[in-house]
PDB file of C-alpha atoms in Angstrom:
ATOM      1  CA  UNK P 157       3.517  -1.593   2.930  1.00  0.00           C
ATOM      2  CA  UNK P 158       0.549  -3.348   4.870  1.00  0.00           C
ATOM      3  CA  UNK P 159       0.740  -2.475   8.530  1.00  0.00           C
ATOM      4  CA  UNK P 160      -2.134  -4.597   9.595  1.00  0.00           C
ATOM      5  CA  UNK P 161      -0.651  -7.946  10.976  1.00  0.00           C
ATOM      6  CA  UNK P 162      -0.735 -11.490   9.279  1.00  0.00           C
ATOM      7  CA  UNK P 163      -4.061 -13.483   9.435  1.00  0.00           C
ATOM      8  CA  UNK P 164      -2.926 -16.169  11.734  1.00  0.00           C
ATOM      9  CA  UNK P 165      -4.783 -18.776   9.825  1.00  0.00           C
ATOM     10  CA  UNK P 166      -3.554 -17.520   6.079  1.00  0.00           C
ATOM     11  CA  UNK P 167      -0.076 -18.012   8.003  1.00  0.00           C
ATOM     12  CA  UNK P 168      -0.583 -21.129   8.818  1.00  0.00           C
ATOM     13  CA  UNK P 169      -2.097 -22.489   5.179  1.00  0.00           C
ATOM     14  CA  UNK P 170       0.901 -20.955   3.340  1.00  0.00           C
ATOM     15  CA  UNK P 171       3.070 -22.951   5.588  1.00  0.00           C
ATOM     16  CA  UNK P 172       1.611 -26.059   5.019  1.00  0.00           C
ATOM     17  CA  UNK P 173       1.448 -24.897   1.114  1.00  0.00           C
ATOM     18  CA  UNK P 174       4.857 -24.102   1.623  1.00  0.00           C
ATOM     19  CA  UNK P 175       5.652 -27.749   2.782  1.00  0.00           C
ATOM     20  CA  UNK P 176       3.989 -29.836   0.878  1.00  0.00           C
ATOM     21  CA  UNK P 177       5.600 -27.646  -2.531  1.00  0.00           C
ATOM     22  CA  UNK P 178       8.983 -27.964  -1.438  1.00  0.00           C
ATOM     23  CA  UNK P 179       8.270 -31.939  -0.905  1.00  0.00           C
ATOM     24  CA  UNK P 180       7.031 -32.322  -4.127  1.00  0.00           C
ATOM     25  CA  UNK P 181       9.295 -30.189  -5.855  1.00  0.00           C
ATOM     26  CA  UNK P 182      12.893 -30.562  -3.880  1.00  0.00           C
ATOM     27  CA  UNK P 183      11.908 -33.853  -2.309  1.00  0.00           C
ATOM     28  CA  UNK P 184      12.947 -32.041   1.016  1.00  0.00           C
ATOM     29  CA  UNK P 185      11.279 -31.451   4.259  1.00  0.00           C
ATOM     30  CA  UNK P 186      10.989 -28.342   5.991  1.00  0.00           C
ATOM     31  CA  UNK P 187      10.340 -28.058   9.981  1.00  0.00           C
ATOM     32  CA  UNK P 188       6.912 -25.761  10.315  1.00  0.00           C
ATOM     33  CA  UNK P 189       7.765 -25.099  13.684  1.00  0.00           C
ATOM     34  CA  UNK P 190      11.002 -24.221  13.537  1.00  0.00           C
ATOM     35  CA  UNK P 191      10.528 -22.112  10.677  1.00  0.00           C
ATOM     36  CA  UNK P 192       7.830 -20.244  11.885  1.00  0.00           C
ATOM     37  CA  UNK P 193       9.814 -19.165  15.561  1.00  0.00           C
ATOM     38  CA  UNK P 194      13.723 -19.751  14.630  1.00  0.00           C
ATOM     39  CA  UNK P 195      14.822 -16.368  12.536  1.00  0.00           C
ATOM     40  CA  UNK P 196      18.122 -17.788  12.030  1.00  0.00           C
ATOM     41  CA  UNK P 197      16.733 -21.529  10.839  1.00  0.00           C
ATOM     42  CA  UNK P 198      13.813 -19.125   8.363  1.00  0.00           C
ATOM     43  CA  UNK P 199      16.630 -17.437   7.277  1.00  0.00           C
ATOM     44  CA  UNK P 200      19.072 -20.346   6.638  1.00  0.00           C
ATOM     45  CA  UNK P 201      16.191 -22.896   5.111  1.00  0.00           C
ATOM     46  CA  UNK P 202      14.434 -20.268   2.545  1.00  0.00           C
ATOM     47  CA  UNK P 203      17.845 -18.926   1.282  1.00  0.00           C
ATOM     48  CA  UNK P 204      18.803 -22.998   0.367  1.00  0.00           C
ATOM     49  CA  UNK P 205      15.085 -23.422  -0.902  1.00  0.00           C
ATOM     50  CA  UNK P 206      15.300 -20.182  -3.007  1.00  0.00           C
ATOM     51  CA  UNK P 207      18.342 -21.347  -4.794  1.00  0.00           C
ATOM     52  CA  UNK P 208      17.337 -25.178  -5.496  1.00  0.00           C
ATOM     53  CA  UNK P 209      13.608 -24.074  -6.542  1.00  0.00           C
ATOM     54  CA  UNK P 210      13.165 -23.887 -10.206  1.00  0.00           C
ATOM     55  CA  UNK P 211       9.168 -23.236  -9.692  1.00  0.00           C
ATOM     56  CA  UNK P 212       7.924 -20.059 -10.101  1.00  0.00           C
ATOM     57  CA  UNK P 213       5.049 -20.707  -7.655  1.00  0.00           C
ATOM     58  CA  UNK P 214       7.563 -21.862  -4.600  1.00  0.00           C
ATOM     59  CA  UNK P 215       9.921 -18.439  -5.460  1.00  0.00           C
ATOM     60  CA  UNK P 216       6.521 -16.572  -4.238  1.00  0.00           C
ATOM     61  CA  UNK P 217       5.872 -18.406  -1.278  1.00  0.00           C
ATOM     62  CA  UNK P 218       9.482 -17.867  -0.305  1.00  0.00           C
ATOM     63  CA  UNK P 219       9.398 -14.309  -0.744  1.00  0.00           C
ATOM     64  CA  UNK P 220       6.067 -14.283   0.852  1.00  0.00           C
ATOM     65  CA  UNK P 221       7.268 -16.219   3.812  1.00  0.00           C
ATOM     66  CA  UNK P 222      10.004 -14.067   4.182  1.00  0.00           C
ATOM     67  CA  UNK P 223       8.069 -11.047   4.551  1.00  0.00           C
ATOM     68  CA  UNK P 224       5.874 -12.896   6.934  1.00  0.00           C
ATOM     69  CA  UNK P 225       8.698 -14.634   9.204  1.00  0.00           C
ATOM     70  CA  UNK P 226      11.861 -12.323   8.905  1.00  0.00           C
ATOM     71  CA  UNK P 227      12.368  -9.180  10.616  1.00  0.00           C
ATOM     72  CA  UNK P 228      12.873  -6.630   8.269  1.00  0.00           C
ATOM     73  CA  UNK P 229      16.679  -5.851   7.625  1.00  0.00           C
ATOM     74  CA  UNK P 230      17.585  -2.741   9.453  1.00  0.00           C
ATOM     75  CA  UNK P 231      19.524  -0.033   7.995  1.00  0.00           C
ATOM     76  CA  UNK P 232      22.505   0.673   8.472  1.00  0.00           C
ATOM     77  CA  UNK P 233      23.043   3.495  10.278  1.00  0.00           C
ATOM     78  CA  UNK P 234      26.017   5.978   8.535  1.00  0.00           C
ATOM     79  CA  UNK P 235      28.978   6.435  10.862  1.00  0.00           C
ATOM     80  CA  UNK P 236      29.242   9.632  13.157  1.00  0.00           C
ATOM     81  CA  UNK P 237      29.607  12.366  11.700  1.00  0.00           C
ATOM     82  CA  UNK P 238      33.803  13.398  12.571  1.00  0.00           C
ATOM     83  CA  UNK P 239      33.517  16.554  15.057  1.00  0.00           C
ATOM     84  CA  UNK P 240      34.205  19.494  13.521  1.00  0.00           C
ATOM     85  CA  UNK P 241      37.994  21.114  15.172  1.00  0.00           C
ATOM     86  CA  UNK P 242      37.335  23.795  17.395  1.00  0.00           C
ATOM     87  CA  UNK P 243      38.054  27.127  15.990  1.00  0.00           C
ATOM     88  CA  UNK P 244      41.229  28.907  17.319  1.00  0.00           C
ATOM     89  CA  UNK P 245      41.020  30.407  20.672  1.00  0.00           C
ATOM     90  CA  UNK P 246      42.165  34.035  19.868  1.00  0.00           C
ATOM     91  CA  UNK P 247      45.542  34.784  21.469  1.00  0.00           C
ATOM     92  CA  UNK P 248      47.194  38.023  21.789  1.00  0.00           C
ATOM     93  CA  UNK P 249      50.192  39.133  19.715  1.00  0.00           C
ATOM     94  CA  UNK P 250      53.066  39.784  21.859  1.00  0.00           C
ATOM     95  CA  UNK P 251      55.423  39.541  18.379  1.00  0.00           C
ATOM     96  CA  UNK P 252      56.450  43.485  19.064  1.00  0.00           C
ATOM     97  CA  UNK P 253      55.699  43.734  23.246  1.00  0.00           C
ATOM     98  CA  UNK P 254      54.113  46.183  25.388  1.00  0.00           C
ATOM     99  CA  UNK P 255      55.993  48.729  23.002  1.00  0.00           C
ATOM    100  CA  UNK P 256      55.015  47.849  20.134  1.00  0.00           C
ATOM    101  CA  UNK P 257      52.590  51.460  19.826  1.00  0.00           C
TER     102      UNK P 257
END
């Protein structure tokens, strides 16, 4: 993947893409602002976009916005590992006593 960041102005056109698509398409509005420094709002608004869009071209620039706005999801991490049980401390075997030669 790309680690160079987003062109702030390439950002900003595929927003306003981005909104006037989904007004023509969905006849719905989408808040630029909100969408571009609310994860939770991104998150929420392109998930109800992705499944009213019936355009191809609007399924990229979700998926693209996505990318650009969302944090990638973060693994999850597998649970701890269970300790292993101590081996037995060795004990002496008094079964026959101090006799027992």
């Amino acid at each position: 993947m790309d680690a160079t960041p987003p062109d702030p102005l390439e950002t900003a056109r595929l927003l306003a893409r981005f909104k006037l698509h989904v007004r023509r398409t969905l006849d719905q509005s989408v808040n630029l602002e909100q969408l571009a420094n609310d994860p939770a709002y991104a998150k929420t608004r392109l998930a109800e976009i992705e499944d009213a869009a019936e355009d191809e071209d609007l399924l990229v620039m979700v998926l693209r916005l996505r990318a650009l706005l969302l944090p990638p999801p973060v693994a999850a991490a597998p649970p701890p590992a269970a300790p292993e049980p101590a081996a037995p401390q060795e004990t002496r075997n008094y079964k026959f006593g101090a006799r027992s030669w």
